[in-house]
Coordinates of C-alpha atoms in Angstrom, one line a residue:
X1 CA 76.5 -8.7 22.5
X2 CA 74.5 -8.8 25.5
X3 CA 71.5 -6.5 26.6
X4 CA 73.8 -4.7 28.8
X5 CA 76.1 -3.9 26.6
X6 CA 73.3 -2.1 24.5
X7 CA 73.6 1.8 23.9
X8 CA 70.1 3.9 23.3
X9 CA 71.1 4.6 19.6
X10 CA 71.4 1.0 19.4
X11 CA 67.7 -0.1 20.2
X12 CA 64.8 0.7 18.3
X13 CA 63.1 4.3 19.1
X14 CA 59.8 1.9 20.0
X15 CA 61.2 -0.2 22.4
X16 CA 63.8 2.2 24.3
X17 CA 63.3 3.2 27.8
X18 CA 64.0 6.1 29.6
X19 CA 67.8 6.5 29.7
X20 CA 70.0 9.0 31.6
X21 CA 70.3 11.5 28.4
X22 CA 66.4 11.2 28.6
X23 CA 66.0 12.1 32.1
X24 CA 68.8 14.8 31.8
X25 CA 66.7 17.0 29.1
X26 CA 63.3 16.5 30.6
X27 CA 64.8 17.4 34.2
X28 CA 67.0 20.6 32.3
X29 CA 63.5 21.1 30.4
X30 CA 61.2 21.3 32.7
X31 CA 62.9 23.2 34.9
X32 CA 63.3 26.2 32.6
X33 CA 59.6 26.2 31.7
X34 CA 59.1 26.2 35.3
X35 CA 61.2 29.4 35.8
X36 CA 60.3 31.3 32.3
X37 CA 56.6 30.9 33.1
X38 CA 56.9 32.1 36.6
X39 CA 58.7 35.0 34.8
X40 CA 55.6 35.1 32.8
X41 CA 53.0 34.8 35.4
X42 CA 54.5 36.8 38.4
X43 CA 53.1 40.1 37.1
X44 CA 49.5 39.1 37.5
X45 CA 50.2 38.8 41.5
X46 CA 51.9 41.9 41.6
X47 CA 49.5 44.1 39.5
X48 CA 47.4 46.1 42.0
X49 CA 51.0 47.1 42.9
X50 CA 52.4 47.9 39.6
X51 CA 49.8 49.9 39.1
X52 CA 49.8 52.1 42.1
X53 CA 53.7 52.7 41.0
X54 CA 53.5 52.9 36.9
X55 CA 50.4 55.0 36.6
X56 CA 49.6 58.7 37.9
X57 CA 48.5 59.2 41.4
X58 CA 45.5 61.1 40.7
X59 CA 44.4 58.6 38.1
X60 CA 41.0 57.0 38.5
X61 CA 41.2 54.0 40.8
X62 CA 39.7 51.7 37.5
X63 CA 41.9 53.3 34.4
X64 CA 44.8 52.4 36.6
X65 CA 43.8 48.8 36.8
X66 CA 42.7 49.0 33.2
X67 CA 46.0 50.0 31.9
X68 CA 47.3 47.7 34.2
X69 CA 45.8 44.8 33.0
X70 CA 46.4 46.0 29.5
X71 CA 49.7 45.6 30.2
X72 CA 49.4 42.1 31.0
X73 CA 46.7 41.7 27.8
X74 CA 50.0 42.9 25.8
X75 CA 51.8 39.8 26.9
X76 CA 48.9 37.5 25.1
X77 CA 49.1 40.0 22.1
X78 CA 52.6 39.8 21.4
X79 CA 52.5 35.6 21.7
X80 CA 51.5 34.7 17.8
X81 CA 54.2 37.3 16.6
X82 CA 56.9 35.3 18.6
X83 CA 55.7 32.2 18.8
X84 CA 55.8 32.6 14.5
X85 CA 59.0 34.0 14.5
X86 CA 61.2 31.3 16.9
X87 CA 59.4 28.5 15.2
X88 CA 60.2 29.7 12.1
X89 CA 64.1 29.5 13.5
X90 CA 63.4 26.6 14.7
X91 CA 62.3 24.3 11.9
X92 CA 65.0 26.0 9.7
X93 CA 68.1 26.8 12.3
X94 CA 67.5 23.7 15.1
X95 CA 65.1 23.3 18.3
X96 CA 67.6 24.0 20.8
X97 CA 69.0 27.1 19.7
X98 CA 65.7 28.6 19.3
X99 CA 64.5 26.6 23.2
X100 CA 67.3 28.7 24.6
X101 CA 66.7 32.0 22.5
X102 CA 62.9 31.7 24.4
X103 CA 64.3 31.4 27.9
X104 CA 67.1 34.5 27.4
X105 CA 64.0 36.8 26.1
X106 CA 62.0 36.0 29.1
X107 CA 64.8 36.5 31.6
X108 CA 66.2 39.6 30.6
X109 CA 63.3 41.7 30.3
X110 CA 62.1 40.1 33.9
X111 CA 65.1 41.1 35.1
X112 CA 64.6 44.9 34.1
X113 CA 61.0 45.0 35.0
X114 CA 62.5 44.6 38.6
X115 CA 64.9 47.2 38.2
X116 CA 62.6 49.6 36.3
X117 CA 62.4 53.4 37.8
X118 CA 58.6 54.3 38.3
X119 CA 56.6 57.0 37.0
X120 CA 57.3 59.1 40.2
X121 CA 61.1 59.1 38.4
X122 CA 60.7 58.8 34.9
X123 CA 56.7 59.9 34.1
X124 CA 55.6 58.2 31.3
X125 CA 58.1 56.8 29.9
X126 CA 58.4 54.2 33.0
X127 CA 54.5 52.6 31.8
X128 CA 56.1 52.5 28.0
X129 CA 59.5 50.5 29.5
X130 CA 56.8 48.3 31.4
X131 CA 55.1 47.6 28.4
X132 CA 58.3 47.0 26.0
X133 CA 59.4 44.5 28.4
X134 CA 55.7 42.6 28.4
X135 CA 55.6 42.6 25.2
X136 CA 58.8 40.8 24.8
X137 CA 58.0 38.2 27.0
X138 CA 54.8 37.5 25.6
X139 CA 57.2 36.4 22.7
X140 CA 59.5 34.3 24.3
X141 CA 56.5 32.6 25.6
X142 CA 55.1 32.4 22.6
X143 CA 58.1 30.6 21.5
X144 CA 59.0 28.6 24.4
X145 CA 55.8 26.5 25.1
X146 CA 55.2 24.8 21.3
X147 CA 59.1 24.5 21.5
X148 CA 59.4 22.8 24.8
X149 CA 56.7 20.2 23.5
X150 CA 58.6 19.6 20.1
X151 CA 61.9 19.2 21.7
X152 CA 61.5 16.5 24.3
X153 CA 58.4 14.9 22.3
X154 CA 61.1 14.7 19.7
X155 CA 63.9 13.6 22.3
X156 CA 61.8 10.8 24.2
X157 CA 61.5 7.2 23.1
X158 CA 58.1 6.4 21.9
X159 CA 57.2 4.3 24.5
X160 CA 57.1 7.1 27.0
X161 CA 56.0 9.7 24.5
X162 CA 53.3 10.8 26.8
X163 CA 55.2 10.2 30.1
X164 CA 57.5 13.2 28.8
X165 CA 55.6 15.8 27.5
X166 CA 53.3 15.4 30.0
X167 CA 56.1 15.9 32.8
X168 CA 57.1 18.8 30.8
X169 CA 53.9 20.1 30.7
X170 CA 53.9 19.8 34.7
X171 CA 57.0 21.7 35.1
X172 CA 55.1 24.7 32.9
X173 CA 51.9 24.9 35.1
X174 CA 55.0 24.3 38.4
X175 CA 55.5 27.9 37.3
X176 CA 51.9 28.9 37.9
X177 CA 52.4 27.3 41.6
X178 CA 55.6 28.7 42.1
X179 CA 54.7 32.5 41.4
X180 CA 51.5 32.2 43.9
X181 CA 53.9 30.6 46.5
X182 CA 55.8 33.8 46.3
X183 CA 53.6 36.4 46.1
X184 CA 52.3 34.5 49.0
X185 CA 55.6 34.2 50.9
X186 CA 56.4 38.6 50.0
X187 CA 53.1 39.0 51.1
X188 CA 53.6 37.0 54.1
X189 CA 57.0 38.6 55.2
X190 CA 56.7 42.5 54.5
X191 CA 54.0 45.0 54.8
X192 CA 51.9 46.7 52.3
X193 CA 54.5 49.8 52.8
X194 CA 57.9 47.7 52.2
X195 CA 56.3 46.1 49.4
X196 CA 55.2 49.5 47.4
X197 CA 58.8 50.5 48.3
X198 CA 61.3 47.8 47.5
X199 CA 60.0 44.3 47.9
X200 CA 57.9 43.9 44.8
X201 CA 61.3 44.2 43.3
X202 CA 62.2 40.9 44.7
X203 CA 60.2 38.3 42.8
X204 CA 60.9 39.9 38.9
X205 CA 64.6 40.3 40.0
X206 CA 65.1 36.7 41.5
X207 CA 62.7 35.2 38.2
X208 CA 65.6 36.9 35.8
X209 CA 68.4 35.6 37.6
X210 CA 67.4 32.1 37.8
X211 CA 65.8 32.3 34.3
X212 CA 69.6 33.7 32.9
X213 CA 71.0 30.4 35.0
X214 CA 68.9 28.1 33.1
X215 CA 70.2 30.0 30.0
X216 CA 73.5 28.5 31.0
X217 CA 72.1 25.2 32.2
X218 CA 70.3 24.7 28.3
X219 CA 73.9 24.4 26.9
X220 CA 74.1 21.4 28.3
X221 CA 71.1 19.6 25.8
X222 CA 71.3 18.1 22.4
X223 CA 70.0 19.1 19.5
X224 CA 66.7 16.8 18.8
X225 CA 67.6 13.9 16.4
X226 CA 64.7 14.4 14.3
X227 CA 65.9 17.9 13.3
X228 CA 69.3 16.6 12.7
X229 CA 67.7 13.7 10.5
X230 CA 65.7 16.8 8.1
X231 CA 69.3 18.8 8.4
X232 CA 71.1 15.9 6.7
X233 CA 68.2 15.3 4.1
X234 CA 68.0 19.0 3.5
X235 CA 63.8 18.9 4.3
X236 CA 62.2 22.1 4.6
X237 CA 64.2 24.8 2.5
X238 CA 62.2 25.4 0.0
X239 CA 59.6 27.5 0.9
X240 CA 58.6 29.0 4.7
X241 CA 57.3 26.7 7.1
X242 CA 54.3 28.8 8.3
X243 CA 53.4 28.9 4.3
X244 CA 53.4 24.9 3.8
X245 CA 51.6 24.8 7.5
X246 CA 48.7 27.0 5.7
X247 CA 48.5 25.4 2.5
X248 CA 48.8 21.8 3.9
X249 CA 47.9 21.3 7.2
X250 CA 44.7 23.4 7.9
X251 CA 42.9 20.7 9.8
X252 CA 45.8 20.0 11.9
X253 CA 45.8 23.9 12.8
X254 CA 41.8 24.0 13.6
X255 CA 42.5 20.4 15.6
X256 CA 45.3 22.4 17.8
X257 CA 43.4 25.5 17.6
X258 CA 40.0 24.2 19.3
X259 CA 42.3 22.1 22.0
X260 CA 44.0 25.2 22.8
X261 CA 40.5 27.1 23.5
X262 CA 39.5 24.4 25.6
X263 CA 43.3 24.7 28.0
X264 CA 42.3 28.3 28.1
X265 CA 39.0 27.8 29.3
X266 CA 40.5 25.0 32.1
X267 CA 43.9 27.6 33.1
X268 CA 42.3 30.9 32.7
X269 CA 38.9 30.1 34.6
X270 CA 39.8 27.6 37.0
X271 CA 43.5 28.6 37.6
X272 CA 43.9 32.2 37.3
X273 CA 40.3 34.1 37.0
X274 CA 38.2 31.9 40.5
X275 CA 40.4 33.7 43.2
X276 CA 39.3 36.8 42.8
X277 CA 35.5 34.9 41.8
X278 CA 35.5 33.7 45.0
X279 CA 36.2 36.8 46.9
X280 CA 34.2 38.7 44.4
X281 CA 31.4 36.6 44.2
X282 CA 31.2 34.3 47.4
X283 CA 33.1 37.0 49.7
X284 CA 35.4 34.4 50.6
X285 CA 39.0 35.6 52.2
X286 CA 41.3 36.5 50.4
X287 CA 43.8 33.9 52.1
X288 CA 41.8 30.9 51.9
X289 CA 41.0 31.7 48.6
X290 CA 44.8 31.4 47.6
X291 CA 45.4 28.5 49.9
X292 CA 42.6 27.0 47.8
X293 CA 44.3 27.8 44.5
X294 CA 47.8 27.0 45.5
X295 CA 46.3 23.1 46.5
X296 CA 44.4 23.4 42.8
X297 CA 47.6 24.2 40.8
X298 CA 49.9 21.2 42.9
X299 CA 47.1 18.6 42.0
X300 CA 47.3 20.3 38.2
X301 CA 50.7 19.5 38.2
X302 CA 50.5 15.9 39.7
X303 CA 47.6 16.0 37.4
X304 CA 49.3 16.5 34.0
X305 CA 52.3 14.0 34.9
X306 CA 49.1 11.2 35.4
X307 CA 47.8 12.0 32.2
X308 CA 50.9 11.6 30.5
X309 CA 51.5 8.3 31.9
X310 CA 48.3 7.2 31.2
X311 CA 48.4 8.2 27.8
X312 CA 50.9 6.2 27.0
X313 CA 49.2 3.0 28.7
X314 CA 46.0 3.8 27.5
X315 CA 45.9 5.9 24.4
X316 CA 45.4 9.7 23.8
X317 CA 41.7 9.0 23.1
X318 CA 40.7 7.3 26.1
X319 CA 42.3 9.5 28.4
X320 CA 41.2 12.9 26.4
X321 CA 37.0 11.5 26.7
X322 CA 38.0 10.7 30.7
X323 CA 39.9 13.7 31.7
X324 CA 37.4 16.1 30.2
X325 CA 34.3 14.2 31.2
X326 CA 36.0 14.5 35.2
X327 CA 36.6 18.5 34.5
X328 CA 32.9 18.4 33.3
X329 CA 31.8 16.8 36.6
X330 CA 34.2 18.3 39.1
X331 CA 34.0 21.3 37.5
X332 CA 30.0 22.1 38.3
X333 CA 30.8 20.1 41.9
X334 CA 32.3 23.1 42.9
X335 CA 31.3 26.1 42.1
X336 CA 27.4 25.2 42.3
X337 CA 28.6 23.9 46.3
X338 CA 30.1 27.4 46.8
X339 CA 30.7 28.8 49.2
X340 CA 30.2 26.0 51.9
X341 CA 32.3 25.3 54.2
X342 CA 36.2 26.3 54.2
X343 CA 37.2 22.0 54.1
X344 CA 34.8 21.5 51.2
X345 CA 35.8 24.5 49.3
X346 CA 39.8 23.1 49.3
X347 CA 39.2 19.7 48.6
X348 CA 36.8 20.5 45.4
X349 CA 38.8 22.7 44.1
X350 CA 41.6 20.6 44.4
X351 CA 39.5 17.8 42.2
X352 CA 39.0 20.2 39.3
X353 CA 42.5 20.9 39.4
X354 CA 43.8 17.6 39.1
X355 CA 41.5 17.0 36.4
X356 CA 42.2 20.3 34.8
X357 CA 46.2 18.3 34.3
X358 CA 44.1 17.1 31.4
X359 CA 45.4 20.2 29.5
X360 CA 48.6 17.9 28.8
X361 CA 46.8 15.8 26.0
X362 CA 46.9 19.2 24.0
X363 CA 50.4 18.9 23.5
X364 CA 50.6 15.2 23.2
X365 CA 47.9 15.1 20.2
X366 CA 49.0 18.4 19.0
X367 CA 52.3 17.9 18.6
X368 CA 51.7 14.6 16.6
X369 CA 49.3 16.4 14.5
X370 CA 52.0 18.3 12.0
X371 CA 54.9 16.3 10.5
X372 CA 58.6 16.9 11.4
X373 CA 59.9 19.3 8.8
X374 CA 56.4 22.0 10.1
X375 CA 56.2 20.9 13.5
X376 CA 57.5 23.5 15.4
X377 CA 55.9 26.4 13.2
X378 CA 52.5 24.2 12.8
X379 CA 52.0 24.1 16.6
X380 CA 53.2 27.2 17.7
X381 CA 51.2 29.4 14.9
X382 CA 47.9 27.4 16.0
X383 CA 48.7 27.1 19.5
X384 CA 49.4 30.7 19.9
X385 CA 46.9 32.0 17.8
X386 CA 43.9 30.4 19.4
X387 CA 45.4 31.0 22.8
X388 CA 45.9 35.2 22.2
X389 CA 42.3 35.4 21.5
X390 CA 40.6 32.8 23.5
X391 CA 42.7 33.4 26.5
X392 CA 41.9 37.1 25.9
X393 CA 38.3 36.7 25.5
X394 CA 37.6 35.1 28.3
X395 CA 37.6 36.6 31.3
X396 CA 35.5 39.4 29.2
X397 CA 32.8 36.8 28.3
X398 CA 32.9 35.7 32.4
X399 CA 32.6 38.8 33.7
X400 CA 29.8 40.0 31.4
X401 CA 27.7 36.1 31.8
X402 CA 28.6 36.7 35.9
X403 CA 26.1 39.8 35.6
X404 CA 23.2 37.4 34.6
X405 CA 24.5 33.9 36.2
X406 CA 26.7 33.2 38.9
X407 CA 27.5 29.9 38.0
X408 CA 29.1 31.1 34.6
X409 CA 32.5 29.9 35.2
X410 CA 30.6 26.1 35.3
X411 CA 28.6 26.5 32.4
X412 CA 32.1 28.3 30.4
X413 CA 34.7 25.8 31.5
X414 CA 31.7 22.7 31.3
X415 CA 31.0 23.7 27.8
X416 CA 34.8 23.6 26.5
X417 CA 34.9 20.1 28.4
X418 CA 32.4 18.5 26.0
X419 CA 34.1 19.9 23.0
X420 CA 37.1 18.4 24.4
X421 CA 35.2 15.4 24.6
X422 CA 34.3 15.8 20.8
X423 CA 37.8 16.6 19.7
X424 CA 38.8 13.3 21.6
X425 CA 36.4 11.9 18.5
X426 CA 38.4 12.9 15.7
X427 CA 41.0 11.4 13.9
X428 CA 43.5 13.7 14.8
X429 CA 43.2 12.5 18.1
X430 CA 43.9 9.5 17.8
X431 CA 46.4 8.7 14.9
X432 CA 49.3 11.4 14.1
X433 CA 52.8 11.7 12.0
X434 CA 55.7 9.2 12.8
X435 CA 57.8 11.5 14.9
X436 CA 60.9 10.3 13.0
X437 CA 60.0 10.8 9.7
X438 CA 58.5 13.6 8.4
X439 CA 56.0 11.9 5.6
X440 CA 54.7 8.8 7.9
X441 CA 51.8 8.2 9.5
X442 CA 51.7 6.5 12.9
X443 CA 49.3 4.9 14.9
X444 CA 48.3 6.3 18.4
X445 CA 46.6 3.3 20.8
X446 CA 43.5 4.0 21.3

């Protein structure tokens, strides 16, 4: 038989390449995290808006925002509930049933946040609708991230382990870009009247019509052989996974836990909390401030596929102490050169953001941290759990430390950086469970 002839089941997992069925589910993959966290994310641009139209006119300017926000907060809250709930599906019932579940629960209700009435047609009850559909997709988000990792880390030959689930992790924080490139572009093409009237309709209805499409376009990927390996051995049926994840794999979950505070402290601070710092803080405009960002989260995204790629050339360890280290520098670079001038604001911001693509070495240690018959509920119980009350947390903890020091987002995001730097000492780090079988250990380069 020559090499030609060779099919990918025929090679070993080490030494197979990328192959068509490989670049079909990361493309199909990535794509629908892209969409679902847009779905996810595309509230935050609109809120000043949803609030004017969800809330009494005659309430207070701040209790508006407040409920608002707490709205959003909801999102984060509902995250561990559902993140539990489809991983617990998915270890026992199959990845992809439970990767397509996530998308559908984040579609539908974005959908019917855009065709909600408003409190000037249904009173209250149009905040509590709001608020039902946040809350379910906080739980499809909950569900989809740790899911998208598992599914193409477990799809993806070994050799390009990284190279995947970093490009996956691209497509996610693609969804970050994509929602300020719209609220840009609405913003851009109607006025402040149209937008109050019908066009912030727009964004939420087109995010639940191309979510439902990816829906469709999910039918299309294969179950992950490593779950149909523990289906034909009958692994994992005797007891709940999230029960053996607690009693077993404790370290694992503090591991993923800690990495998880420190990608809050990187997406929240530097991605989603400094454009309104630097209007706040450094009265700079508003539309230089999200040129700025949208530059940020592109390099982000070039950012995590680099890591990815390096992490399989160079180890998870080597590129978790340099990636951090650079968000530690870069980091302080800019906000203690703030404002300066409009050129050196871009371009800085732009370096943290491409160092901030560091974030992908979460998932590609933390999905190696928990063996194949747990991995799905391991990650997505400590990945969800530290990010609901980090990622709530924090931008409390900025804006109370802005009152003292403006340079708190620095010290915040700097100080998670070093931990990250410590994690990237552990063992965890750097050696994890054969992704094939579920009692192995295997080896990560260093």
């Amino acid at each position: 038989m020559t090499s030609s002839s060779l099919t990918a089941s025929s090679v070993s997992p080490s030494a197979r390449l990328l192959g068509a069925r490989d670049y079909k589910t990361l493309a199909l993959s990535a794509l629908g995290g892209t969409l679902e966290f847009y779905d996810f994310v595309i509230y935050v641009f609109f809120a000043s808006v949803l609030g004017g139209l969800f809330f009494p006119a005659n309430m207070p300017e701040w209790l508006r925002q407040l409920q608002t926000f707490g709205i959003f907060a909801a999102g984060y809250l509902a995250r561990p509930l559902g993140g539990i709930v489809i991983a617990h599906f998915g270890d026992r019932l199959g990845r992809k049933r439970m990767f397509t579940l996530s998308i559908f629960l984040m579609a539908a209700p974005t959908l019917l946040i855009g065709l909600l009435p408003t409190y000037a047609t249904l009173g209250v009850a149009a905040p509590l609708l709001l608020l039902a559909m946040r809350v379910l997709q906080g739980a499809a988000i909950g569900g989809e991230m740790p899911g998208a990792w598992v599914f193409v880390a477990e799809h993806v030959p070994a050799r390009r382990y990284g190279l995947g689930v970093g490009t996956l992790t691209a497509g996610i924080t693609g969804g970050i870009l994509l929602g300020s490139l719209v609220a840009v572009a609405i913003n851009t093409q109607y006025s402040p009247s149209q937008i109050e009237d019908h066009a912030w309709r727009i964004p939420f209805v087109l995010g639940g019509v191309f979510g439902l499409v990816s829906v469709y376009l999910r039918r299309f990927l294969h179950e992950t052989p490593v779950f149909r390996e523990l289906a034909q051995r009958r692994q994992g049926d005797a007891e709940l996974p999230i029960r053996t994840v607690l009693r077993e794999h404790r370290a694992a979950c503090l591991f993923v836990g800690l990495q998880t505070w420190v990608l809050s402290a990187a997406i929240v601070v530097v991605v989603l909390y400094t454009p309104t710092y630097l209007q706040k803080v450094h009265h700079v405009p508003a539309t230089l401030a999200l040129q700025a960002n949208a530059l940020a989260t592109l390099t982000l995204t070039l950012g995590c596929v680099l890591v990815g790629w390096a992490c399989d050339r160079f180890g998870a360890r080597t590129v978790m102490l340099a990636g951090w280290a650079g968000l530690l520098a870069s980091s302080y670079l800019f906000y203690a050169s703030l404002p300066g001038t409009p050129q050196a604001l871009v371009w800085h911001y732009a370096l943290v953001g491409l160092f901030v693509g560091t974030i992908a070495t979460v998932p590609i240690a933390g999905v190696r941290a928990f063996p194949a018959a747990v991995r799905f509920s391991g990650l997505s119980f400590a990945y969800n759990m530290a990010y609901a009350i980090f990622g709530g947390l924090t931008p409390v903890i900025l804006t109370l430390w802005l009152q003292r020091d403006p340079l708190a987002p620095a010290h915040y995001v700097g100080a998670l950086a070093v931990l990250g730097m410590g994690l990237a000492l552990t063992p965890l780090a750097r050696r994890g469970h054969e992704m094939r079988d579920a009692t192995a250990g295997a080896t990560m380069p260093r």
